[in-house]
Amino acid sequence: MAATPVLRAREIVHRYRDRVALDGFTLEVPPGTIFGLLGPNGSGKSTFLSLVAAQEQPQAGDLNCWGEPPRRAFRRRIGVVFQEGSLDPLMTPAELLQLFARLYGLPRALARSRARALLERVGLAERAGDRIATLSGGMRRRLELARALLHDPELLVLDEPTTGIDAEEREAIWELLAAARERGATVLFATNDLVEADRVCDRAAFIRAGRVVAVGTPEELKRGLRAETVAVTWECPREEELAQVESWDSVGEVAREEDTVLISTDDARTLIPRLFELAGRRISAVSIHPTTLADAYFAHVGRRAHAEARA
């Protein structure tokens, strides 16, 4: 029997004045997974995370964490890192973690040991007594993650957790999050970095215009796509031309975003000459790469956008 979801959202609607941020948002997050919310800026990712963290209440629909609507009392079970930093620049890392340990009700000795261990894990042990104002942006991001992990939460809610930090720092952060997952925590994070998501996610949801348009493991989301993706810069491709390409042997999905066409295929070497026979000089650039989660996202979102435009 499948495990009961940690988080279940049904037809969530949320508006900011005239702007609809979430429009029928529906999702289930299984326990013990690293789950990515993938979509462009403005797609509704941050709004949904704010609802999960009980900062706001949905205006319509049902949202439940552990079978109940999110409420402030759940914050003892949730660790949160928002997109915008919220650290006091006049405090030191050690002081910050000690303060939050008291807020979470941790015993003094346990608070000290966890703070020391986390500062070591995020590479800030030598800066524990320095003012936060003197830390780099990447260091501050790692400190925010340490703060979120301090009380050993069951659910981590992270908005763009690795934005603006270097590759080594990203690796350190994902090692910490993978360790939290191994201890049984669920990690829900929002990103528009599809390469990173392909590498770390157990499951992911593609989000567009406040709706979930596809959900699954990275491999499930790529299913239906072929081994390679051909990206074509194609001036004014016509519907009948795209339909013709989609009918060719070895071609899977064909998706279009303005003058870029992505074609999944098992035989790019044969496909490309046929494309030039079809479109000639209207094709100005072609590239080939192994199919990725980014290609799956483009295929799902592009196809949905195209269907809506025709409707």
PDB file of C-alpha atoms in Angstrom:
ATOM      1  CA  MET A   1       0.000   0.000   0.000  1.00  0.00           C
ATOM      2  CA  ALA A   2       1.322   3.432  -0.934  1.00  0.00           C
ATOM      3  CA  ALA A   3       2.453   5.634   1.937  1.00  0.00           C
ATOM      4  CA  THR A   4       0.124   8.431   3.025  1.00  0.00           C
ATOM      5  CA  PRO A   5       1.304  11.715   1.465  1.00  0.00           C
ATOM      6  CA  VAL A   6       3.004  14.193   3.757  1.00  0.00           C
ATOM      7  CA  LEU A   7       1.332  16.939   1.764  1.00  0.00           C
ATOM      8  CA  ARG A   8      -1.847  16.927  -0.299  1.00  0.00           C
ATOM      9  CA  ALA A   9      -3.175  19.894  -2.294  1.00  0.00           C
ATOM     10  CA  ARG A  10      -6.504  19.823  -4.148  1.00  0.00           C
ATOM     11  CA  GLU A  11      -7.631  22.544  -6.563  1.00  0.00           C
ATOM     12  CA  ILE A  12      -5.859  25.338  -4.663  1.00  0.00           C
ATOM     13  CA  VAL A  13      -6.703  28.869  -5.832  1.00  0.00           C
ATOM     14  CA  HIS A  14      -4.847  31.919  -4.544  1.00  0.00           C
ATOM     15  CA  ARG A  15      -4.915  35.472  -5.863  1.00  0.00           C
ATOM     16  CA  TYR A  16      -3.053  38.700  -5.215  1.00  0.00           C
ATOM     17  CA  ARG A  17      -5.601  41.329  -6.200  1.00  0.00           C
ATOM     18  CA  ASP A  18      -6.136  40.802  -9.934  1.00  0.00           C
ATOM     19  CA  ARG A  19      -3.274  38.335 -10.382  1.00  0.00           C
ATOM     20  CA  VAL A  20      -4.013  34.619 -10.076  1.00  0.00           C
ATOM     21  CA  ALA A  21      -0.954  32.953  -8.510  1.00  0.00           C
ATOM     22  CA  LEU A  22      -2.441  29.457  -8.106  1.00  0.00           C
ATOM     23  CA  ASP A  23      -5.248  28.257 -10.340  1.00  0.00           C
ATOM     24  CA  GLY A  24      -6.450  24.759  -9.472  1.00  0.00           C
ATOM     25  CA  PHE A  25      -3.064  23.650  -8.087  1.00  0.00           C
ATOM     26  CA  THR A  26      -3.227  19.907  -7.286  1.00  0.00           C
ATOM     27  CA  LEU A  27      -0.330  17.846  -5.907  1.00  0.00           C
ATOM     28  CA  GLU A  28       0.641  15.035  -3.535  1.00  0.00           C
ATOM     29  CA  VAL A  29       4.104  14.774  -1.944  1.00  0.00           C
ATOM     30  CA  PRO A  30       5.105  11.309  -0.665  1.00  0.00           C
ATOM     31  CA  PRO A  31       7.097  11.029   2.564  1.00  0.00           C
ATOM     32  CA  GLY A  32      10.860  10.619   2.514  1.00  0.00           C
ATOM     33  CA  THR A  33      11.372  12.129  -0.945  1.00  0.00           C
ATOM     34  CA  ILE A  34      13.263  15.028  -2.443  1.00  0.00           C
ATOM     35  CA  PHE A  35      10.454  16.663  -4.410  1.00  0.00           C
ATOM     36  CA  GLY A  36      11.072  19.528  -6.817  1.00  0.00           C
ATOM     37  CA  LEU A  37       8.622  22.185  -7.944  1.00  0.00           C
ATOM     38  CA  LEU A  38       9.932  23.190 -11.368  1.00  0.00           C
ATOM     39  CA  GLY A  39       8.756  26.188 -13.297  1.00  0.00           C
ATOM     40  CA  PRO A  40       9.658  29.667 -14.474  1.00  0.00           C
ATOM     41  CA  ASN A  41       9.532  32.743 -12.273  1.00  0.00           C
ATOM     42  CA  GLY A  42       5.916  33.731 -11.646  1.00  0.00           C
ATOM     43  CA  SER A  43       4.535  30.215 -12.115  1.00  0.00           C
ATOM     44  CA  GLY A  44       3.261  29.972  -8.509  1.00  0.00           C
ATOM     45  CA  LYS A  45       6.034  27.990  -6.814  1.00  0.00           C
ATOM     46  CA  SER A  46       6.804  30.507  -4.066  1.00  0.00           C
ATOM     47  CA  THR A  47       3.122  31.146  -3.382  1.00  0.00           C
ATOM     48  CA  PHE A  48       2.493  27.449  -2.848  1.00  0.00           C
ATOM     49  CA  LEU A  49       5.451  27.150  -0.464  1.00  0.00           C
ATOM     50  CA  SER A  50       4.178  30.122   1.554  1.00  0.00           C
ATOM     51  CA  LEU A  51       0.854  28.296   1.977  1.00  0.00           C
ATOM     52  CA  VAL A  52       2.622  25.115   3.102  1.00  0.00           C
ATOM     53  CA  ALA A  53       4.601  27.155   5.660  1.00  0.00           C
ATOM     54  CA  ALA A  54       1.311  28.604   6.995  1.00  0.00           C
ATOM     55  CA  GLN A  55       2.294  32.153   6.112  1.00  0.00           C
ATOM     56  CA  GLU A  56      -0.958  32.492   4.196  1.00  0.00           C
ATOM     57  CA  GLN A  57      -4.168  30.492   3.786  1.00  0.00           C
ATOM     58  CA  PRO A  58      -5.477  29.307   0.414  1.00  0.00           C
ATOM     59  CA  GLN A  59      -8.515  31.222  -0.788  1.00  0.00           C
ATOM     60  CA  ALA A  60     -10.087  28.103  -2.293  1.00  0.00           C
ATOM     61  CA  GLY A  61      -9.361  24.382  -2.398  1.00  0.00           C
ATOM     62  CA  ASP A  62      -7.950  21.999   0.219  1.00  0.00           C
ATOM     63  CA  LEU A  63      -4.394  21.900   1.529  1.00  0.00           C
ATOM     64  CA  ASN A  64      -3.300  19.386   4.163  1.00  0.00           C
ATOM     65  CA  CYS A  65      -0.008  18.542   5.869  1.00  0.00           C
ATOM     66  CA  TRP A  66      -0.074  15.270   7.800  1.00  0.00           C
ATOM     67  CA  GLY A  67      -3.827  15.198   7.276  1.00  0.00           C
ATOM     68  CA  GLU A  68      -4.531  18.694   8.655  1.00  0.00           C
ATOM     69  CA  PRO A  69      -4.557  22.219   7.217  1.00  0.00           C
ATOM     70  CA  PRO A  70      -1.163  23.933   7.710  1.00  0.00           C
ATOM     71  CA  ARG A  71      -1.026  25.968  10.894  1.00  0.00           C
ATOM     72  CA  ARG A  72       1.634  27.821  12.850  1.00  0.00           C
ATOM     73  CA  ALA A  73       1.995  24.958  15.319  1.00  0.00           C
ATOM     74  CA  PHE A  74       3.383  22.830  12.473  1.00  0.00           C
ATOM     75  CA  ARG A  75       6.469  25.030  12.309  1.00  0.00           C
ATOM     76  CA  ARG A  76       8.099  22.819  14.952  1.00  0.00           C
ATOM     77  CA  ARG A  77       7.860  20.029  12.361  1.00  0.00           C
ATOM     78  CA  ILE A  78       8.896  22.139   9.359  1.00  0.00           C
ATOM     79  CA  GLY A  79      12.200  23.768   8.405  1.00  0.00           C
ATOM     80  CA  VAL A  80      11.920  26.701   6.009  1.00  0.00           C
ATOM     81  CA  VAL A  81      14.352  28.594   3.780  1.00  0.00           C
ATOM     82  CA  PHE A  82      12.690  31.359   1.800  1.00  0.00           C
ATOM     83  CA  GLN A  83      13.990  32.936  -1.373  1.00  0.00           C
ATOM     84  CA  GLU A  84      14.802  36.225   0.350  1.00  0.00           C
ATOM     85  CA  GLY A  85      17.346  36.064   3.172  1.00  0.00           C
ATOM     86  CA  SER A  86      16.159  36.797   6.724  1.00  0.00           C
ATOM     87  CA  LEU A  87      19.313  36.772   8.835  1.00  0.00           C
ATOM     88  CA  ASP A  88      20.163  39.479  11.383  1.00  0.00           C
ATOM     89  CA  PRO A  89      23.473  40.902  10.100  1.00  0.00           C
ATOM     90  CA  LEU A  90      24.548  42.005  13.600  1.00  0.00           C
ATOM     91  CA  MET A  91      24.380  38.502  15.075  1.00  0.00           C
ATOM     92  CA  THR A  92      27.008  35.790  14.736  1.00  0.00           C
ATOM     93  CA  PRO A  93      26.174  32.331  13.311  1.00  0.00           C
ATOM     94  CA  ALA A  94      26.553  30.802  16.767  1.00  0.00           C
ATOM     95  CA  GLU A  95      24.214  33.377  18.327  1.00  0.00           C
ATOM     96  CA  LEU A  96      21.640  32.898  15.555  1.00  0.00           C
ATOM     97  CA  LEU A  97      21.482  29.142  15.992  1.00  0.00           C
ATOM     98  CA  GLN A  98      21.351  29.419  19.782  1.00  0.00           C
ATOM     99  CA  LEU A  99      18.426  31.849  19.489  1.00  0.00           C
ATOM    100  CA  PHE A 100      16.446  29.604  17.175  1.00  0.00           C
ATOM    101  CA  ALA A 101      17.234  26.569  19.307  1.00  0.00           C
ATOM    102  CA  ARG A 102      15.548  28.333  22.228  1.00  0.00           C
ATOM    103  CA  LEU A 103      12.576  29.273  20.033  1.00  0.00           C
ATOM    104  CA  TYR A 104      12.205  25.622  19.078  1.00  0.00           C
ATOM    105  CA  GLY A 105      12.438  24.589  22.720  1.00  0.00           C
ATOM    106  CA  LEU A 106      15.630  22.541  22.427  1.00  0.00           C
ATOM    107  CA  PRO A 107      17.446  21.799  25.693  1.00  0.00           C
ATOM    108  CA  ARG A 108      20.545  23.980  26.137  1.00  0.00           C
ATOM    109  CA  ALA A 109      23.117  21.170  25.837  1.00  0.00           C
ATOM    110  CA  LEU A 110      21.417  19.689  22.765  1.00  0.00           C
ATOM    111  CA  ALA A 111      21.166  23.138  21.184  1.00  0.00           C
ATOM    112  CA  ARG A 112      24.899  23.746  21.622  1.00  0.00           C
ATOM    113  CA  SER A 113      25.894  20.357  20.214  1.00  0.00           C
ATOM    114  CA  ARG A 114      23.575  20.620  17.207  1.00  0.00           C
ATOM    115  CA  ALA A 115      24.684  24.165  16.455  1.00  0.00           C
ATOM    116  CA  ARG A 116      28.359  23.146  16.548  1.00  0.00           C
ATOM    117  CA  ALA A 117      27.717  20.089  14.374  1.00  0.00           C
ATOM    118  CA  LEU A 118      25.703  22.010  11.788  1.00  0.00           C
ATOM    119  CA  LEU A 119      28.188  24.855  11.546  1.00  0.00           C
ATOM    120  CA  GLU A 120      30.846  22.228  10.930  1.00  0.00           C
ATOM    121  CA  ARG A 121      28.731  20.511   8.279  1.00  0.00           C
ATOM    122  CA  VAL A 122      28.047  23.755   6.391  1.00  0.00           C
ATOM    123  CA  GLY A 123      31.684  24.839   6.583  1.00  0.00           C
ATOM    124  CA  LEU A 124      31.130  27.773   8.942  1.00  0.00           C
ATOM    125  CA  ALA A 125      32.731  26.496  12.146  1.00  0.00           C
ATOM    126  CA  GLU A 126      35.654  28.913  11.796  1.00  0.00           C
ATOM    127  CA  ARG A 127      33.245  31.819  11.246  1.00  0.00           C
ATOM    128  CA  ALA A 128      30.938  30.965  14.169  1.00  0.00           C
ATOM    129  CA  GLY A 129      31.923  34.116  16.081  1.00  0.00           C
ATOM    130  CA  ASP A 130      31.953  36.543  13.141  1.00  0.00           C
ATOM    131  CA  ARG A 131      29.080  38.895  12.426  1.00  0.00           C
ATOM    132  CA  ILE A 132      26.743  37.626   9.717  1.00  0.00           C
ATOM    133  CA  ALA A 133      27.263  40.922   7.877  1.00  0.00           C
ATOM    134  CA  THR A 134      30.810  39.771   7.094  1.00  0.00           C
ATOM    135  CA  LEU A 135      29.718  36.477   5.475  1.00  0.00           C
ATOM    136  CA  SER A 136      29.426  36.008   1.731  1.00  0.00           C
ATOM    137  CA  GLY A 137      26.072  35.357   0.081  1.00  0.00           C
ATOM    138  CA  GLY A 138      26.822  31.647  -0.228  1.00  0.00           C
ATOM    139  CA  MET A 139      27.821  31.422   3.426  1.00  0.00           C
ATOM    140  CA  ARG A 140      24.595  33.104   4.468  1.00  0.00           C
ATOM    141  CA  ARG A 141      22.598  30.644   2.381  1.00  0.00           C
ATOM    142  CA  ARG A 142      24.346  27.728   4.072  1.00  0.00           C
ATOM    143  CA  LEU A 143      23.657  29.306   7.470  1.00  0.00           C
ATOM    144  CA  GLU A 144      19.968  29.594   6.618  1.00  0.00           C
ATOM    145  CA  LEU A 145      19.933  25.898   5.795  1.00  0.00           C
ATOM    146  CA  ALA A 146      21.651  25.098   9.100  1.00  0.00           C
ATOM    147  CA  ARG A 147      18.958  27.111  10.883  1.00  0.00           C
ATOM    148  CA  ALA A 148      16.222  25.167   9.039  1.00  0.00           C
ATOM    149  CA  LEU A 149      17.810  21.822  10.018  1.00  0.00           C
ATOM    150  CA  LEU A 150      18.490  22.755  13.644  1.00  0.00           C
ATOM    151  CA  HIS A 151      15.362  21.162  15.134  1.00  0.00           C
ATOM    152  CA  ASP A 152      15.522  18.035  12.926  1.00  0.00           C
ATOM    153  CA  PRO A 153      12.286  18.814  10.992  1.00  0.00           C
ATOM    154  CA  GLU A 154      10.102  16.232   9.295  1.00  0.00           C
ATOM    155  CA  LEU A 155       9.478  18.484   6.280  1.00  0.00           C
ATOM    156  CA  LEU A 156      11.914  20.948   4.703  1.00  0.00           C
ATOM    157  CA  VAL A 157      10.362  23.710   2.592  1.00  0.00           C
ATOM    158  CA  LEU A 158      13.001  25.448   0.491  1.00  0.00           C
ATOM    159  CA  ASP A 159      12.557  28.228  -2.055  1.00  0.00           C
ATOM    160  CA  GLU A 160      15.459  28.389  -4.532  1.00  0.00           C
ATOM    161  CA  PRO A 161      17.888  26.998  -1.912  1.00  0.00           C
ATOM    162  CA  THR A 162      20.988  27.105  -4.125  1.00  0.00           C
ATOM    163  CA  THR A 163      20.451  30.366  -6.021  1.00  0.00           C
ATOM    164  CA  GLY A 164      23.562  32.523  -6.206  1.00  0.00           C
ATOM    165  CA  ILE A 165      26.041  30.040  -4.771  1.00  0.00           C
ATOM    166  CA  ASP A 166      28.929  28.189  -6.385  1.00  0.00           C
ATOM    167  CA  ALA A 167      29.127  24.530  -7.386  1.00  0.00           C
ATOM    168  CA  GLU A 168      31.053  23.426  -4.290  1.00  0.00           C
ATOM    169  CA  GLU A 169      28.531  25.089  -1.983  1.00  0.00           C
ATOM    170  CA  ARG A 170      25.659  23.509  -3.916  1.00  0.00           C
ATOM    171  CA  GLU A 171      27.205  20.093  -3.413  1.00  0.00           C
ATOM    172  CA  ALA A 172      27.529  20.693   0.338  1.00  0.00           C
ATOM    173  CA  ILE A 173      23.892  21.762   0.576  1.00  0.00           C
ATOM    174  CA  TRP A 174      22.600  18.727  -1.297  1.00  0.00           C
ATOM    175  CA  GLU A 175      24.712  16.399   0.825  1.00  0.00           C
ATOM    176  CA  LEU A 176      22.999  17.852   3.911  1.00  0.00           C
ATOM    177  CA  LEU A 177      19.555  17.521   2.348  1.00  0.00           C
ATOM    178  CA  ALA A 178      20.217  13.957   1.202  1.00  0.00           C
ATOM    179  CA  ALA A 179      21.290  13.100   4.760  1.00  0.00           C
ATOM    180  CA  ALA A 180      18.045  14.629   6.092  1.00  0.00           C
ATOM    181  CA  ARG A 181      16.083  12.526   3.621  1.00  0.00           C
ATOM    182  CA  GLU A 182      17.949   9.402   4.781  1.00  0.00           C
ATOM    183  CA  ARG A 183      16.796  10.201   8.337  1.00  0.00           C
ATOM    184  CA  GLY A 184      13.193  10.201   7.058  1.00  0.00           C
ATOM    185  CA  ALA A 185      12.616  13.881   6.297  1.00  0.00           C
ATOM    186  CA  THR A 186      10.776  15.044   3.196  1.00  0.00           C
ATOM    187  CA  VAL A 187      12.380  17.825   1.143  1.00  0.00           C
ATOM    188  CA  LEU A 188      10.076  20.068  -0.908  1.00  0.00           C
ATOM    189  CA  PHE A 189      11.939  22.685  -2.898  1.00  0.00           C
ATOM    190  CA  ALA A 190      11.227  25.151  -5.678  1.00  0.00           C
ATOM    191  CA  THR A 191      13.670  25.863  -8.467  1.00  0.00           C
ATOM    192  CA  ASN A 192      13.957  26.878 -12.082  1.00  0.00           C
ATOM    193  CA  ASP A 193      17.317  25.075 -12.349  1.00  0.00           C
ATOM    194  CA  LEU A 194      16.228  21.999 -14.288  1.00  0.00           C
ATOM    195  CA  VAL A 195      19.742  20.552 -14.544  1.00  0.00           C
ATOM    196  CA  GLU A 196      20.094  20.490 -10.765  1.00  0.00           C
ATOM    197  CA  ALA A 197      16.593  19.058 -10.350  1.00  0.00           C
ATOM    198  CA  ASP A 198      17.369  16.248 -12.804  1.00  0.00           C
ATOM    199  CA  ARG A 199      20.297  15.272 -10.607  1.00  0.00           C
ATOM    200  CA  VAL A 200      18.741  15.449  -7.122  1.00  0.00           C
ATOM    201  CA  CYS A 201      14.971  14.878  -7.359  1.00  0.00           C
ATOM    202  CA  ASP A 202      13.197  11.657  -6.461  1.00  0.00           C
ATOM    203  CA  ARG A 203      10.022  13.204  -7.891  1.00  0.00           C
ATOM    204  CA  ALA A 204       9.184  16.503  -9.534  1.00  0.00           C
ATOM    205  CA  ALA A 205       6.211  18.545 -10.689  1.00  0.00           C
ATOM    206  CA  PHE A 206       6.203  20.838 -13.714  1.00  0.00           C
ATOM    207  CA  ILE A 207       4.283  24.024 -12.949  1.00  0.00           C
ATOM    208  CA  ARG A 208       2.926  26.560 -15.375  1.00  0.00           C
ATOM    209  CA  ALA A 209       0.610  29.520 -14.690  1.00  0.00           C
ATOM    210  CA  GLY A 210      -0.363  28.274 -11.229  1.00  0.00           C
ATOM    211  CA  ARG A 211      -1.120  24.693 -12.281  1.00  0.00           C
ATOM    212  CA  VAL A 212       0.690  21.374 -12.089  1.00  0.00           C
ATOM    213  CA  VAL A 213       0.929  20.140 -15.691  1.00  0.00           C
ATOM    214  CA  ALA A 214       2.944  16.947 -15.081  1.00  0.00           C
ATOM    215  CA  VAL A 215       4.334  15.031 -12.108  1.00  0.00           C
ATOM    216  CA  GLY A 216       6.527  11.958 -11.647  1.00  0.00           C
ATOM    217  CA  THR A 217      10.081  10.754 -11.261  1.00  0.00           C
ATOM    218  CA  PRO A 218      12.609  12.334 -13.632  1.00  0.00           C
ATOM    219  CA  GLU A 219      12.605   9.141 -15.683  1.00  0.00           C
ATOM    220  CA  GLU A 220       8.804   9.044 -15.823  1.00  0.00           C
ATOM    221  CA  LEU A 221       8.694  12.653 -16.957  1.00  0.00           C
ATOM    222  CA  LYS A 222      11.178  11.882 -19.733  1.00  0.00           C
ATOM    223  CA  ARG A 223       9.186   8.848 -20.854  1.00  0.00           C
ATOM    224  CA  GLY A 224       7.906   9.279 -24.390  1.00  0.00           C
ATOM    225  CA  LEU A 225      10.986  11.283 -25.274  1.00  0.00           C
ATOM    226  CA  ARG A 226      13.793   9.665 -27.199  1.00  0.00           C
ATOM    227  CA  ALA A 227      17.506   9.317 -26.413  1.00  0.00           C
ATOM    228  CA  GLU A 228      18.522  12.634 -27.954  1.00  0.00           C
ATOM    229  CA  THR A 229      16.979  16.066 -28.289  1.00  0.00           C
ATOM    230  CA  VAL A 230      17.525  18.259 -31.332  1.00  0.00           C
ATOM    231  CA  ALA A 231      17.045  21.982 -30.648  1.00  0.00           C
ATOM    232  CA  VAL A 232      16.231  23.886 -33.843  1.00  0.00           C
ATOM    233  CA  THR A 233      16.091  27.639 -34.319  1.00  0.00           C
ATOM    234  CA  TRP A 234      13.379  27.702 -36.973  1.00  0.00           C
ATOM    235  CA  GLU A 235      11.788  30.834 -38.376  1.00  0.00           C
ATOM    236  CA  CYS A 236       7.969  30.634 -38.397  1.00  0.00           C
ATOM    237  CA  PRO A 237       7.491  26.845 -38.352  1.00  0.00           C
ATOM    238  CA  ARG A 238       4.030  25.953 -39.631  1.00  0.00           C
ATOM    239  CA  GLU A 239       1.650  23.570 -37.869  1.00  0.00           C
ATOM    240  CA  GLU A 240       1.581  21.199 -40.827  1.00  0.00           C
ATOM    241  CA  GLU A 241       5.384  21.108 -40.884  1.00  0.00           C
ATOM    242  CA  LEU A 242       5.592  20.245 -37.185  1.00  0.00           C
ATOM    243  CA  ALA A 243       2.939  17.567 -37.657  1.00  0.00           C
ATOM    244  CA  GLN A 244       4.969  16.119 -40.519  1.00  0.00           C
ATOM    245  CA  VAL A 245       8.123  15.993 -38.372  1.00  0.00           C
ATOM    246  CA  GLU A 246       6.193  14.282 -35.579  1.00  0.00           C
ATOM    247  CA  SER A 247       5.069  11.575 -38.016  1.00  0.00           C
ATOM    248  CA  TRP A 248       8.620  10.592 -38.985  1.00  0.00           C
ATOM    249  CA  ASP A 249      10.141   7.350 -37.728  1.00  0.00           C
ATOM    250  CA  SER A 250      12.497   7.753 -34.736  1.00  0.00           C
ATOM    251  CA  VAL A 251      10.774  11.014 -33.672  1.00  0.00           C
ATOM    252  CA  GLY A 252       9.024  11.272 -30.284  1.00  0.00           C
ATOM    253  CA  GLU A 253       7.831  14.584 -28.895  1.00  0.00           C
ATOM    254  CA  VAL A 254       7.888  17.825 -30.881  1.00  0.00           C
ATOM    255  CA  ALA A 255       7.505  21.027 -28.859  1.00  0.00           C
ATOM    256  CA  ARG A 256       7.667  24.649 -29.931  1.00  0.00           C
ATOM    257  CA  GLU A 257       8.350  27.875 -28.029  1.00  0.00           C
ATOM    258  CA  GLU A 258       8.255  30.780 -30.506  1.00  0.00           C
ATOM    259  CA  ASP A 259      11.115  30.130 -32.964  1.00  0.00           C
ATOM    260  CA  THR A 260      12.688  27.261 -31.010  1.00  0.00           C
ATOM    261  CA  VAL A 261      11.573  23.713 -31.766  1.00  0.00           C
ATOM    262  CA  LEU A 262      12.682  20.761 -29.622  1.00  0.00           C
ATOM    263  CA  ILE A 263      12.486  17.328 -31.224  1.00  0.00           C
ATOM    264  CA  SER A 264      13.206  14.122 -29.322  1.00  0.00           C
ATOM    265  CA  THR A 265      14.692  11.435 -31.531  1.00  0.00           C
ATOM    266  CA  ASP A 266      16.690   8.220 -31.570  1.00  0.00           C
ATOM    267  CA  ASP A 267      18.481   9.167 -34.795  1.00  0.00           C
ATOM    268  CA  ALA A 268      19.548  12.819 -34.921  1.00  0.00           C
ATOM    269  CA  ARG A 269      22.015  12.120 -37.753  1.00  0.00           C
ATOM    270  CA  THR A 270      19.183  11.136 -40.113  1.00  0.00           C
ATOM    271  CA  LEU A 271      16.700  13.677 -38.769  1.00  0.00           C
ATOM    272  CA  ILE A 272      18.724  16.845 -39.336  1.00  0.00           C
ATOM    273  CA  PRO A 273      19.118  16.557 -43.132  1.00  0.00           C
ATOM    274  CA  ARG A 274      15.366  15.919 -43.433  1.00  0.00           C
ATOM    275  CA  LEU A 275      14.681  19.079 -41.414  1.00  0.00           C
ATOM    276  CA  PHE A 276      16.756  21.152 -43.828  1.00  0.00           C
ATOM    277  CA  GLU A 277      14.947  19.559 -46.779  1.00  0.00           C
ATOM    278  CA  LEU A 278      11.666  20.589 -45.172  1.00  0.00           C
ATOM    279  CA  ALA A 279      12.482  24.108 -43.962  1.00  0.00           C
ATOM    280  CA  GLY A 280      15.658  25.133 -45.767  1.00  0.00           C
ATOM    281  CA  ARG A 281      17.039  28.552 -44.858  1.00  0.00           C
ATOM    282  CA  ARG A 282      14.356  29.145 -42.247  1.00  0.00           C
ATOM    283  CA  ILE A 283      16.521  26.986 -39.979  1.00  0.00           C
ATOM    284  CA  SER A 284      19.414  29.066 -38.664  1.00  0.00           C
ATOM    285  CA  ALA A 285      20.844  26.858 -35.903  1.00  0.00           C
ATOM    286  CA  VAL A 286      20.752  23.224 -34.760  1.00  0.00           C
ATOM    287  CA  SER A 287      22.174  21.563 -31.646  1.00  0.00           C
ATOM    288  CA  ILE A 288      22.021  18.013 -30.279  1.00  0.00           C
ATOM    289  CA  HIS A 289      22.185  16.844 -26.673  1.00  0.00           C
ATOM    290  CA  PRO A 290      21.120  13.823 -24.595  1.00  0.00           C
ATOM    291  CA  THR A 291      17.513  14.174 -23.452  1.00  0.00           C
ATOM    292  CA  THR A 292      17.221  15.840 -20.040  1.00  0.00           C
ATOM    293  CA  LEU A 293      14.556  16.858 -17.559  1.00  0.00           C
ATOM    294  CA  ALA A 294      14.715  20.330 -19.126  1.00  0.00           C
ATOM    295  CA  ASP A 295      13.625  18.824 -22.458  1.00  0.00           C
ATOM    296  CA  ALA A 296      10.762  17.009 -20.736  1.00  0.00           C
ATOM    297  CA  TYR A 297       9.697  20.258 -19.083  1.00  0.00           C
ATOM    298  CA  PHE A 298       9.774  22.099 -22.399  1.00  0.00           C
ATOM    299  CA  ALA A 299       7.779  19.319 -24.063  1.00  0.00           C
ATOM    300  CA  HIS A 300       5.078  19.225 -21.380  1.00  0.00           C
ATOM    301  CA  VAL A 301       4.760  22.959 -20.861  1.00  0.00           C
ATOM    302  CA  GLY A 302       5.155  23.816 -24.529  1.00  0.00           C
ATOM    303  CA  ARG A 303       2.517  21.306 -25.546  1.00  0.00           C
ATOM    304  CA  ARG A 304       0.084  22.619 -22.893  1.00  0.00           C
ATOM    305  CA  ALA A 305       0.685  26.236 -23.923  1.00  0.00           C
ATOM    306  CA  HIS A 306       0.122  25.341 -27.564  1.00  0.00           C
ATOM    307  CA  ALA A 307      -3.122  23.501 -26.763  1.00  0.00           C
ATOM    308  CA  GLU A 308      -4.409  26.472 -24.758  1.00  0.00           C
ATOM    309  CA  ALA A 309      -3.570  28.863 -27.600  1.00  0.00           C
ATOM    310  CA  ARG A 310      -5.518  26.751 -30.097  1.00  0.00           C
ATOM    311  CA  ALA A 311      -8.493  26.514 -27.716  1.00  0.00           C
TER     312      ALA A 311
END
